[in-house]
Short mmCIF file of C-alpha atoms and ligand atoms in Angstrom, two decimals:
data_model
loop_
_atom_site.label_atom_id
_atom_site.label_comp_id
_atom_site.label_asym_id
_atom_site.label_seq_id
_atom_site.Cartn_x
_atom_site.Cartn_y
_atom_site.Cartn_z
CA MET A 1 17.31 14.66 -12.45
CA THR A 2 13.94 12.78 -12.40
CA ASP A 3 10.95 12.68 -10.26
CA VAL A 4 8.95 9.79 -10.64
CA LEU A 5 5.25 10.48 -9.88
CA LYS A 6 2.80 7.64 -9.01
CA PHE A 7 -0.74 8.45 -9.49
CA GLY A 8 -3.24 6.40 -7.61
CA GLY A 9 -6.78 4.86 -8.69
CA THR A 10 -8.82 7.80 -7.74
CA SER A 11 -6.22 10.17 -9.35
CA VAL A 12 -7.01 8.66 -12.79
CA GLY A 13 -10.44 7.94 -11.82
CA THR A 14 -12.45 9.89 -15.10
CA ALA A 15 -11.68 11.94 -17.73
CA GLU A 16 -11.28 15.40 -15.84
CA ARG A 17 -9.14 13.57 -13.18
CA ILE A 18 -6.74 12.60 -16.07
CA ARG A 19 -6.99 15.84 -17.19
CA ASP A 20 -5.80 17.42 -13.92
CA VAL A 21 -3.07 15.16 -13.41
CA ALA A 22 -1.85 16.24 -17.37
CA ARG A 23 -1.82 19.57 -16.07
CA LEU A 24 0.12 18.56 -13.12
CA VAL A 25 2.93 16.57 -14.50
CA GLY A 26 2.67 18.89 -17.83
CA THR A 27 3.50 22.19 -15.51
CA ARG A 28 6.47 21.10 -13.09
CA GLY A 29 10.06 20.89 -14.21
CA ARG A 30 11.99 21.85 -16.75
CA VAL A 31 12.07 20.18 -20.31
CA GLU A 32 15.34 19.34 -19.27
CA ASP A 33 13.91 17.11 -16.35
CA PRO A 34 10.94 15.03 -17.52
CA CYS A 35 9.55 13.24 -14.82
CA LEU A 36 8.75 9.39 -15.09
CA VAL A 37 4.97 8.72 -14.63
CA VAL A 38 3.36 6.09 -12.99
CA VAL A 39 -0.42 4.92 -13.32
CA SER A 40 -2.68 2.81 -11.38
CA ALA A 41 -5.70 1.30 -13.33
CA MET A 42 -8.91 3.75 -13.05
CA GLY A 43 -10.42 3.53 -10.40
CA GLY A 44 -12.68 0.42 -9.55
CA VAL A 45 -11.19 -0.95 -13.16
CA THR A 46 -9.53 -4.10 -11.22
CA ASP A 47 -11.84 -4.66 -8.94
CA LEU A 48 -13.90 -5.09 -11.81
CA LEU A 49 -11.28 -7.25 -13.55
CA VAL A 50 -11.22 -9.58 -10.41
CA GLY A 51 -15.06 -9.36 -10.76
CA LEU A 52 -15.06 -10.63 -13.98
CA LYS A 53 -12.23 -13.33 -13.54
CA ASN A 54 -14.37 -15.04 -10.64
CA SER A 55 -18.11 -14.69 -13.15
CA SER A 56 -16.01 -16.58 -15.87
CA SER A 57 -14.66 -18.96 -13.95
CA GLU A 58 -17.96 -19.82 -12.46
CA ARG A 59 -19.45 -19.46 -15.76
CA LYS A 60 -21.76 -16.86 -15.14
CA LYS A 61 -22.38 -15.44 -18.57
CA GLU A 62 -24.14 -12.55 -17.67
CA ALA A 63 -22.59 -11.44 -15.37
CA ALA A 64 -19.37 -11.60 -17.43
CA GLU A 65 -21.11 -9.64 -19.96
CA ALA A 66 -21.85 -7.20 -17.23
CA ALA A 67 -18.40 -6.48 -16.49
CA LEU A 68 -16.96 -6.76 -19.85
CA HIS A 69 -19.19 -3.54 -20.70
CA GLU A 70 -18.41 -1.90 -17.80
CA ILE A 71 -14.57 -1.80 -18.22
CA GLY A 72 -15.17 -1.23 -21.71
CA ALA A 73 -17.87 1.30 -20.95
CA ARG A 74 -15.42 3.18 -18.43
CA HIS A 75 -12.15 3.45 -20.57
CA ARG A 76 -14.12 4.92 -23.53
CA VAL A 77 -16.16 7.35 -21.72
CA ALA A 78 -12.86 8.53 -20.64
CA LEU A 79 -11.16 8.71 -23.87
CA SER A 80 -14.16 10.88 -25.16
CA GLY A 81 -13.63 13.39 -22.27
CA LEU A 82 -10.09 13.60 -23.11
CA ALA A 83 -10.50 16.21 -26.22
CA LEU A 84 -7.37 14.27 -28.31
CA SER A 85 -6.79 15.32 -31.53
CA ALA A 86 -8.47 13.24 -34.10
CA ASP A 87 -5.70 11.14 -34.60
CA GLU A 88 -4.36 10.51 -31.33
CA SER A 89 -7.90 9.50 -30.62
CA ARG A 90 -7.95 6.76 -33.15
CA VAL A 91 -4.66 5.17 -32.25
CA CYS A 92 -5.94 5.71 -28.01
CA ALA A 93 -9.11 4.11 -29.08
CA ALA A 94 -7.50 0.76 -31.45
CA ALA A 95 -5.84 0.59 -28.46
CA ILE A 96 -8.40 0.30 -26.17
CA ASP A 97 -10.32 -2.26 -28.14
CA GLU A 98 -7.35 -4.41 -28.53
CA GLU A 99 -7.43 -4.52 -24.94
CA MET A 100 -11.12 -5.51 -24.47
CA LEU A 101 -10.14 -7.95 -27.36
CA ARG A 102 -8.15 -9.76 -25.58
CA CYS A 103 -9.59 -9.40 -21.87
CA ARG A 104 -13.04 -11.12 -23.79
CA GLU A 105 -10.79 -13.92 -24.83
CA LEU A 106 -9.38 -14.34 -21.62
CA SER A 107 -13.00 -14.50 -19.70
CA LEU A 108 -13.99 -16.95 -22.88
CA GLY A 109 -10.83 -19.12 -22.19
CA ILE A 110 -11.39 -18.96 -17.85
CA SER A 111 -14.74 -19.79 -18.41
CA LEU A 112 -14.09 -22.60 -20.89
CA LEU A 113 -11.90 -24.17 -18.71
CA GLU A 114 -13.81 -23.21 -16.01
CA GLU A 115 -10.67 -22.13 -14.39
CA ILE A 116 -7.85 -19.72 -13.95
CA SER A 117 -4.14 -20.24 -13.88
CA PRO A 118 -2.02 -17.33 -11.81
CA ARG A 119 -0.75 -16.58 -15.16
CA THR A 120 -3.83 -15.83 -16.94
CA SER A 121 -5.44 -14.16 -14.24
CA ASP A 122 -2.32 -11.59 -14.03
CA ALA A 123 -2.92 -11.15 -18.18
CA LEU A 124 -6.42 -10.17 -17.44
CA LEU A 125 -5.61 -7.79 -14.54
CA ALA A 126 -2.93 -6.19 -16.02
CA ILE A 127 -5.65 -4.68 -18.42
CA GLY A 128 -6.36 -1.85 -16.12
CA GLU A 129 -3.20 -0.13 -16.20
CA LEU A 130 -2.26 -1.08 -19.75
CA ILE A 131 -5.29 1.15 -20.92
CA SER A 132 -5.23 3.78 -18.31
CA SER A 133 -1.52 4.73 -18.54
CA ARG A 134 -2.09 4.70 -22.70
CA LEU A 135 -4.79 7.45 -21.77
CA VAL A 136 -2.71 9.73 -19.47
CA ALA A 137 -0.17 9.85 -22.22
CA ALA A 138 -2.37 10.76 -24.74
CA ALA A 139 -3.63 13.58 -22.45
CA LEU A 140 0.08 15.12 -21.80
CA ARG A 141 0.35 14.91 -25.34
CA ALA A 142 -2.88 16.48 -25.70
CA ARG A 143 -1.82 19.67 -23.24
CA GLY A 144 1.57 19.75 -25.69
CA THR A 145 3.70 18.05 -23.21
CA ASP A 146 6.48 15.80 -25.07
CA ALA A 147 5.01 12.43 -23.71
CA VAL A 148 6.03 8.45 -24.44
CA TRP A 149 4.13 5.38 -23.35
CA VAL A 150 6.14 2.74 -22.51
CA ASP A 151 4.81 -1.08 -21.91
CA PRO A 152 5.08 -1.55 -17.96
CA ARG A 153 6.70 -5.25 -19.33
CA GLU A 154 9.45 -3.90 -20.97
CA MET A 155 10.71 -1.64 -18.19
CA LEU A 156 9.95 -3.98 -14.90
CA ALA A 157 11.65 -7.52 -14.88
CA THR A 158 10.53 -9.88 -12.38
CA ASP A 159 9.72 -13.64 -11.29
CA ALA A 160 7.46 -15.89 -12.27
CA THR A 161 5.71 -15.97 -9.33
CA HIS A 162 2.05 -14.68 -10.99
CA GLY A 163 -0.35 -12.76 -8.92
CA ALA A 164 2.80 -11.54 -6.56
CA ALA A 165 5.41 -11.25 -8.51
CA LEU A 166 9.08 -10.09 -7.14
CA ALA A 167 11.50 -7.43 -8.79
CA ASP A 168 14.48 -8.46 -10.37
CA GLU A 169 15.72 -5.38 -9.49
CA PRO A 170 19.47 -5.35 -11.17
CA GLU A 171 17.20 -6.65 -14.75
CA THR A 172 14.81 -3.30 -14.47
CA ALA A 173 18.09 -1.14 -13.99
CA ARG A 174 19.31 -2.71 -17.38
CA ARG A 175 16.17 -2.32 -19.16
CA PHE A 176 15.84 0.91 -17.67
CA ALA A 177 19.43 1.92 -19.21
CA ALA A 178 18.64 0.78 -22.50
CA ARG A 179 14.65 1.82 -22.93
CA VAL A 180 13.97 4.30 -21.05
CA LEU A 181 16.69 6.71 -20.18
CA PRO A 182 17.17 7.64 -23.70
CA GLU A 183 13.54 8.91 -23.78
CA LEU A 184 14.08 11.18 -20.72
CA ALA A 185 17.66 12.42 -22.40
CA ALA A 186 15.58 13.56 -25.16
CA GLY A 187 13.40 15.47 -22.74
CA ARG A 188 10.63 13.20 -23.21
CA VAL A 189 8.11 12.43 -20.20
CA VAL A 190 7.50 8.59 -19.86
CA VAL A 191 4.31 7.32 -18.79
CA THR A 192 3.54 3.75 -17.68
CA GLY A 193 1.77 1.35 -15.89
CA GLY A 194 2.01 0.17 -12.15
CA PHE A 195 1.39 -2.92 -10.97
CA VAL A 196 2.58 -4.65 -14.09
CA GLY A 197 5.96 -6.63 -14.93
CA ALA A 198 6.75 -9.18 -17.02
CA ALA A 199 8.26 -12.92 -16.01
CA PRO A 200 11.74 -13.94 -17.80
CA SER A 201 9.75 -15.94 -20.42
CA GLY A 202 7.90 -12.38 -21.22
CA ALA A 203 4.03 -13.38 -19.71
CA THR A 204 2.78 -10.41 -18.03
CA THR A 205 3.01 -10.75 -14.23
CA THR A 206 1.69 -8.53 -11.45
CA LEU A 207 2.80 -7.14 -8.24
CA GLY A 208 -0.30 -8.13 -6.24
CA ARG A 209 -3.21 -5.59 -4.73
CA GLY A 210 -1.66 -1.95 -4.50
CA GLY A 211 0.97 -2.95 -6.14
CA SER A 212 1.57 0.29 -8.28
CA ASP A 213 3.56 1.96 -5.39
CA TYR A 214 5.94 -0.59 -4.91
CA SER A 215 6.22 -0.38 -9.14
CA ALA A 216 6.93 3.71 -8.89
CA ALA A 217 9.71 2.69 -5.88
CA LEU A 218 11.24 0.06 -8.21
CA PHE A 219 11.31 2.61 -11.03
CA GLY A 220 12.79 5.47 -8.79
CA ALA A 221 15.38 2.47 -7.95
CA ALA A 222 16.07 1.07 -11.50
CA LEU A 223 16.75 4.93 -12.64
CA LYS A 224 19.25 5.95 -9.77
CA ASP A 225 20.98 2.14 -10.42
CA ALA A 226 21.02 3.06 -14.35
CA GLY A 227 22.82 6.67 -13.04
CA ARG A 228 19.88 9.14 -13.30
CA VAL A 229 19.43 11.11 -10.30
CA VAL A 230 15.95 10.63 -8.32
CA SER A 231 15.30 13.47 -6.44
CA ALA A 232 11.87 11.92 -5.01
CA ILE A 233 8.86 9.67 -5.69
CA GLU A 234 5.81 11.01 -5.03
CA ILE A 235 2.66 9.06 -4.40
CA TRP A 236 0.28 11.18 -5.55
CA THR A 237 -3.33 9.70 -3.82
CA ASP A 238 -6.56 11.27 -2.29
CA VAL A 239 -5.26 12.15 1.22
CA ASP A 240 -3.02 14.83 2.77
CA GLY A 241 -0.50 12.57 3.40
CA ILE A 242 0.52 10.92 7.11
CA LEU A 243 -1.43 12.74 10.08
CA THR A 244 -0.84 12.48 13.57
CA ALA A 245 -3.98 10.67 14.12
CA ASP A 246 -7.02 9.56 12.04
CA PRO A 247 -9.42 12.95 11.84
CA ARG A 248 -12.63 10.93 11.98
CA ILE A 249 -11.75 10.58 15.58
CA VAL A 250 -9.35 13.15 16.24
CA PRO A 251 -10.67 16.83 14.48
CA GLN A 252 -7.70 18.22 15.40
CA ALA A 253 -5.38 15.97 13.70
CA ARG A 254 -2.83 17.42 11.51
CA LEU A 255 -0.28 16.80 8.78
CA VAL A 256 3.32 15.19 9.84
CA PRO A 257 5.76 16.74 7.56
CA GLU A 258 8.61 14.18 7.72
CA VAL A 259 8.78 10.53 8.97
CA SER A 260 11.35 7.67 8.82
CA ALA A 261 10.60 4.79 6.77
CA ALA A 262 10.41 2.93 10.37
CA GLU A 263 7.74 4.95 11.57
CA ALA A 264 5.76 5.20 8.22
CA ALA A 265 5.94 1.13 8.81
CA GLU A 266 4.87 1.40 12.38
CA LEU A 267 1.90 3.21 10.92
CA ALA A 268 1.10 1.30 7.90
CA PHE A 269 0.36 -1.72 10.39
CA PHE A 270 -2.25 0.81 12.24
CA GLY A 271 -3.95 0.73 8.91
CA ALA A 272 -2.70 5.07 7.78
CA LYS A 273 -3.64 3.14 4.56
CA VAL A 274 -1.48 5.98 2.73
CA LEU A 275 1.91 3.37 2.40
CA HIS A 276 2.56 0.24 2.74
CA PRO A 277 6.16 0.03 3.75
CA ALA A 278 7.21 -2.81 2.01
CA THR A 279 6.47 -1.19 -1.79
CA ILE A 280 8.31 2.05 -0.75
CA ARG A 281 11.64 -0.21 0.26
CA PRO A 282 13.72 -0.53 -2.94
CA ALA A 283 13.78 3.64 -2.54
CA VAL A 284 14.19 3.92 0.84
CA ALA A 285 17.18 1.40 0.63
CA ARG A 286 18.49 4.46 -1.60
CA GLY A 287 18.01 6.67 0.13
CA ILE A 288 15.66 8.29 -2.45
CA PRO A 289 12.58 10.27 -0.69
CA VAL A 290 9.36 9.33 -1.09
CA VAL A 291 6.64 12.20 -0.77
CA VAL A 292 2.66 10.97 -0.31
CA ARG A 293 0.84 13.46 -2.04
CA ASN A 294 -2.92 14.37 -2.18
CA SER A 295 -3.79 15.11 -5.95
CA PHE A 296 -7.07 16.85 -4.88
CA ARG A 297 -5.03 19.46 -3.25
CA PRO A 298 -2.12 19.89 -5.25
CA ASP A 299 -0.42 23.06 -3.18
CA GLY A 300 0.06 20.83 -0.43
CA ALA A 301 3.28 19.98 1.00
CA GLY A 302 2.19 16.17 1.85
CA THR A 303 4.44 13.82 3.91
CA ILE A 304 7.98 13.11 2.94
CA VAL A 305 9.27 9.63 4.14
CA ARG A 306 13.02 9.28 4.19
CA ARG A 307 15.48 6.72 5.54
CA ASP A 308 16.55 9.09 8.30
CA ALA A 309 14.05 11.82 8.86
CA ALA A 310 14.98 14.29 11.32
CA GLY A 311 13.43 15.31 14.44
CA THR A 312 12.94 13.41 17.30
CA GLY A 313 9.99 12.39 19.98
CA VAL A 314 6.18 11.61 19.15
CA ARG A 315 5.30 12.17 15.53
CA ALA A 316 1.70 10.22 15.36
CA ILE A 317 -0.67 8.46 17.08
CA ALA A 318 -2.80 5.04 15.69
CA MET A 319 -4.88 2.83 17.19
CA ARG A 320 -6.37 -0.22 16.04
CA LYS A 321 -9.59 -1.65 16.57
CA GLY A 322 -10.44 -5.31 16.53
CA VAL A 323 -8.53 -6.86 18.85
CA THR A 324 -8.99 -9.61 21.08
CA ALA A 325 -6.34 -10.47 24.52
CA LEU A 326 -5.64 -14.32 25.78
CA PHE A 327 -4.30 -14.50 29.01
CA VAL A 328 -1.95 -17.25 29.36
CA GLY A 329 -0.79 -18.11 33.12
CA SER A 330 0.63 -20.63 34.89
CA PRO A 331 1.80 -20.97 38.40
CA ARG A 332 3.28 -24.12 38.01
CA MET A 333 5.28 -23.18 35.07
CA LEU A 334 6.89 -20.35 37.65
CA LEU A 335 10.62 -19.82 35.58
CA ALA A 336 10.52 -22.72 33.92
CA TYR A 337 12.55 -22.50 30.72
CA GLY A 338 11.10 -23.41 27.36
CA TYR A 339 7.80 -21.75 29.11
CA ALA A 340 7.27 -19.12 26.35
CA ALA A 341 8.74 -21.20 23.17
CA LYS A 342 5.72 -23.78 24.20
CA VAL A 343 3.11 -21.11 24.24
CA PHE A 344 4.27 -19.63 21.23
CA SER A 345 4.41 -22.81 19.34
CA VAL A 346 0.63 -23.49 19.90
CA PHE A 347 0.06 -20.24 17.72
CA GLU A 348 2.46 -21.24 15.36
CA ARG A 349 0.65 -24.53 15.21
CA HIS A 350 -2.42 -22.65 14.53
CA ARG A 351 -0.97 -20.41 12.14
CA VAL A 352 -2.48 -17.73 14.57
CA SER A 353 -0.04 -14.37 14.25
CA VAL A 354 0.51 -12.49 17.75
CA ASP A 355 0.62 -8.88 17.89
CA VAL A 356 1.30 -7.17 21.31
CA ILE A 357 2.50 -9.47 24.13
CA ALA A 358 3.86 -8.76 27.52
CA THR A 359 5.07 -11.30 30.28
CA SER A 360 5.35 -11.25 34.04
CA GLU A 361 6.67 -14.03 36.13
CA VAL A 362 3.76 -16.22 36.27
CA SER A 363 1.69 -15.20 32.91
CA ILE A 364 2.02 -14.09 29.27
CA SER A 365 -0.51 -11.68 27.40
CA ILE A 366 -0.71 -12.04 23.77
CA THR A 367 -2.85 -9.95 21.55
CA VAL A 368 -4.62 -11.28 18.35
CA ASP A 369 -7.01 -10.35 16.16
CA GLU A 370 -10.60 -10.96 16.73
CA LYS A 371 -11.26 -12.46 13.44
CA ALA A 372 -8.07 -15.24 14.38
CA ALA A 373 -9.84 -18.85 14.75
CA LEU A 374 -8.93 -18.65 18.59
CA ASP A 375 -10.74 -22.66 19.28
CA GLY A 376 -7.70 -24.94 18.51
CA VAL A 377 -5.11 -22.17 20.02
CA VAL A 378 -7.38 -22.10 23.66
CA ARG A 379 -8.05 -25.61 23.72
CA ASP A 380 -4.23 -26.60 22.97
CA LEU A 381 -3.01 -24.05 25.57
CA SER A 382 -5.57 -25.41 28.10
CA GLU A 383 -3.73 -28.53 28.58
CA PHE A 384 -0.55 -27.08 30.60
CA ALA A 385 -2.08 -23.23 31.02
CA GLU A 386 -4.79 -21.69 32.49
CA VAL A 387 -6.15 -19.37 29.70
CA SER A 388 -8.92 -16.35 29.66
CA LEU A 389 -10.12 -13.82 27.46
CA LEU A 390 -10.87 -10.46 27.18
CA GLU A 391 -12.64 -9.32 23.64
CA HIS A 392 -13.54 -5.92 22.11
CA LEU A 393 -9.94 -4.71 22.77
CA ALA A 394 -8.00 -1.90 20.66
CA VAL A 395 -4.21 -1.47 20.33
CA VAL A 396 -2.99 2.15 20.89
CA SER A 397 0.40 3.17 19.79
CA VAL A 398 2.62 6.32 20.24
CA VAL A 399 4.90 6.14 17.47
CA GLY A 400 8.06 8.33 16.60
CA ARG A 401 11.80 8.23 16.93
CA ASN A 402 14.56 7.58 19.67
CA LEU A 403 11.39 6.87 22.18
CA ARG A 404 13.14 4.68 24.23
CA SER A 405 16.12 6.95 24.95
CA THR A 406 13.62 9.97 25.28
CA ALA A 407 13.34 10.56 29.18
CA GLY A 408 9.13 10.90 30.16
CA ILE A 409 7.71 9.77 27.52
CA ALA A 410 5.80 6.88 29.14
CA VAL A 411 5.10 9.59 31.94
CA ARG A 412 3.15 11.61 29.86
CA VAL A 413 1.46 9.21 28.17
CA PHE A 414 0.02 7.69 31.41
CA ALA A 415 -0.42 11.06 32.59
CA ALA A 416 -2.69 11.90 29.72
CA LEU A 417 -4.43 8.84 29.89
CA GLY A 418 -5.48 9.77 33.38
CA ASP A 419 -8.70 7.21 34.35
CA VAL A 420 -8.41 5.38 30.74
CA ASN A 421 -7.94 1.92 32.32
CA VAL A 422 -4.73 0.51 30.31
CA VAL A 423 -5.21 -3.48 30.07
CA LEU A 424 -2.00 -4.35 28.70
CA VAL A 425 1.34 -2.30 28.05
CA SER A 426 4.51 -3.21 25.68
CA GLN A 427 7.05 -1.03 25.98
CA GLY A 428 10.58 -0.28 24.80
CA ALA A 429 10.47 -3.36 22.46
CA SER A 430 10.98 -0.72 19.62
CA ASP A 431 12.52 2.42 19.53
CA THR A 432 9.39 3.58 17.44
CA ASN A 433 6.71 3.12 19.51
CA MET A 434 4.96 2.68 22.80
CA THR A 435 2.63 0.35 22.84
CA PHE A 436 -1.11 -0.36 24.76
CA VAL A 437 -4.39 -2.35 25.18
CA VAL A 438 -7.48 -0.62 26.32
CA ALA A 439 -11.12 -1.51 25.85
CA GLU A 440 -12.48 -0.61 22.21
CA GLY A 441 -14.52 1.80 23.86
CA ASP A 442 -12.43 3.80 25.53
CA ALA A 443 -10.29 3.84 22.18
CA PRO A 444 -11.70 7.36 20.91
CA GLU A 445 -10.66 9.48 24.31
CA ALA A 446 -7.58 7.71 24.73
CA LEU A 447 -6.50 9.02 21.21
CA LEU A 448 -8.21 12.73 22.48
CA ARG A 449 -6.11 12.78 25.37
CA LEU A 450 -2.96 11.74 23.92
CA HIS A 451 -3.52 14.23 20.71
CA LYS A 452 -3.70 16.91 23.35
CA GLU A 453 -1.02 15.93 25.18
CA PHE A 454 1.37 15.73 22.47
CA PHE A 455 0.31 17.59 19.86
CA GLU A 456 -1.75 20.63 20.91
N1 LIG B 501 -4.73 -1.38 -9.89
C1 LIG B 501 -4.00 -2.79 -8.65
C2 LIG B 501 -4.89 -2.41 -7.32
O1 LIG B 501 -6.14 -1.86 -7.90
C3 LIG B 501 -2.66 -1.83 -8.45
C4 LIG B 501 -2.98 -0.20 -7.60
O2 LIG B 501 -3.87 0.13 -8.09
O3 LIG B 501 -1.70 0.25 -7.09
O4 LIG B 501 -4.67 -3.30 -6.88
MG1 MG B 502 -3.51 1.80 -4.21
#
């Protein structure tokens, strides 16, 4: 049996935090059940690498030097704080030197060409994970845990879409069977970097920013496909899990112990920055639970995301600000077929994605992100309809399970809202949310009232 444990950038951000991770990993499970540990780059390092890449291509030599210096220093300082044996320390220092040399060469190459190919970009961005994961493996061995570092490029097979590579899941499972299972069977904890994989040519690829969660899910899936029992994928981060509401607005917010994948997806869309739903799909599809836990408070139970979570009813209240509504009306078009298609084709043409939609006989209300470029949309819509805009709105969503079939949810929502003015409502489009739009200024009050109604 294997757990996959993924630690994000803040969880491995300093030597002290890396030692905490080593303690956490080292004290759990039995030797017969070693875990697979996936780590992000040390917090801020990927951003530094992106900065280095940009200054290199713009030939900003000083900025590039400064970035190179800082990236090297972050890792060397961490290494010296890990209290490794002399041998281990030497090996790690050599690995850092080697990666930093490569980093410098890539930076130089980019500045000579004054351009960055996606392939070069990936080779550069991968360096954070390639170093951080080696440090974690060494820290584990320093406290007596039998741990082995495996290069993520030996594990994760991807296509050649640099910067946003897609996994080749069957090939990844084959590599796991050959490279990873023997280590686990020998009782060794396997440590690797997230975010990084290899194209069929062997070239380094990355999964896109924040991609380490996706790596963790893919690795859990590959273990399972290769025949291992995977009990859970734990995403160790700096929040307790998914909460019933944003605690900055609703101080009474509390932890949600369990959510379904669909609910997690809704909440992610509303900026609960905890988990991106697409990233955990490989795990969810195989019925492997994904648990979000706080590495600063390891005793907390966290939130479990399951394909089929238990319970029904309201699970959380979410809100997203910065929304504009367009009201598109046309009395002449009353009941005309093809009208809605015509309206939405305008949004498509201008590549503006729409969010909440509500319709009546003679009008369609549509919300979009306030940053969307609307001039062209309004101009084109005005050719056949009357258009008005309402800005500074917020979308509020009551997220839960079987909402459509649970009698009385809407009544409770509107009773709780009381005199908070609702600009538009979309209900029943999904069984997992009931969504409405209010003025941005009213949103905190709406959240507080709904939270009180459903959770207090
Ligand atoms: N280090 C990468 C990033 O910062 C991947 C990750 O942390 O998930 O985007
Ligand atoms: Mg992350």
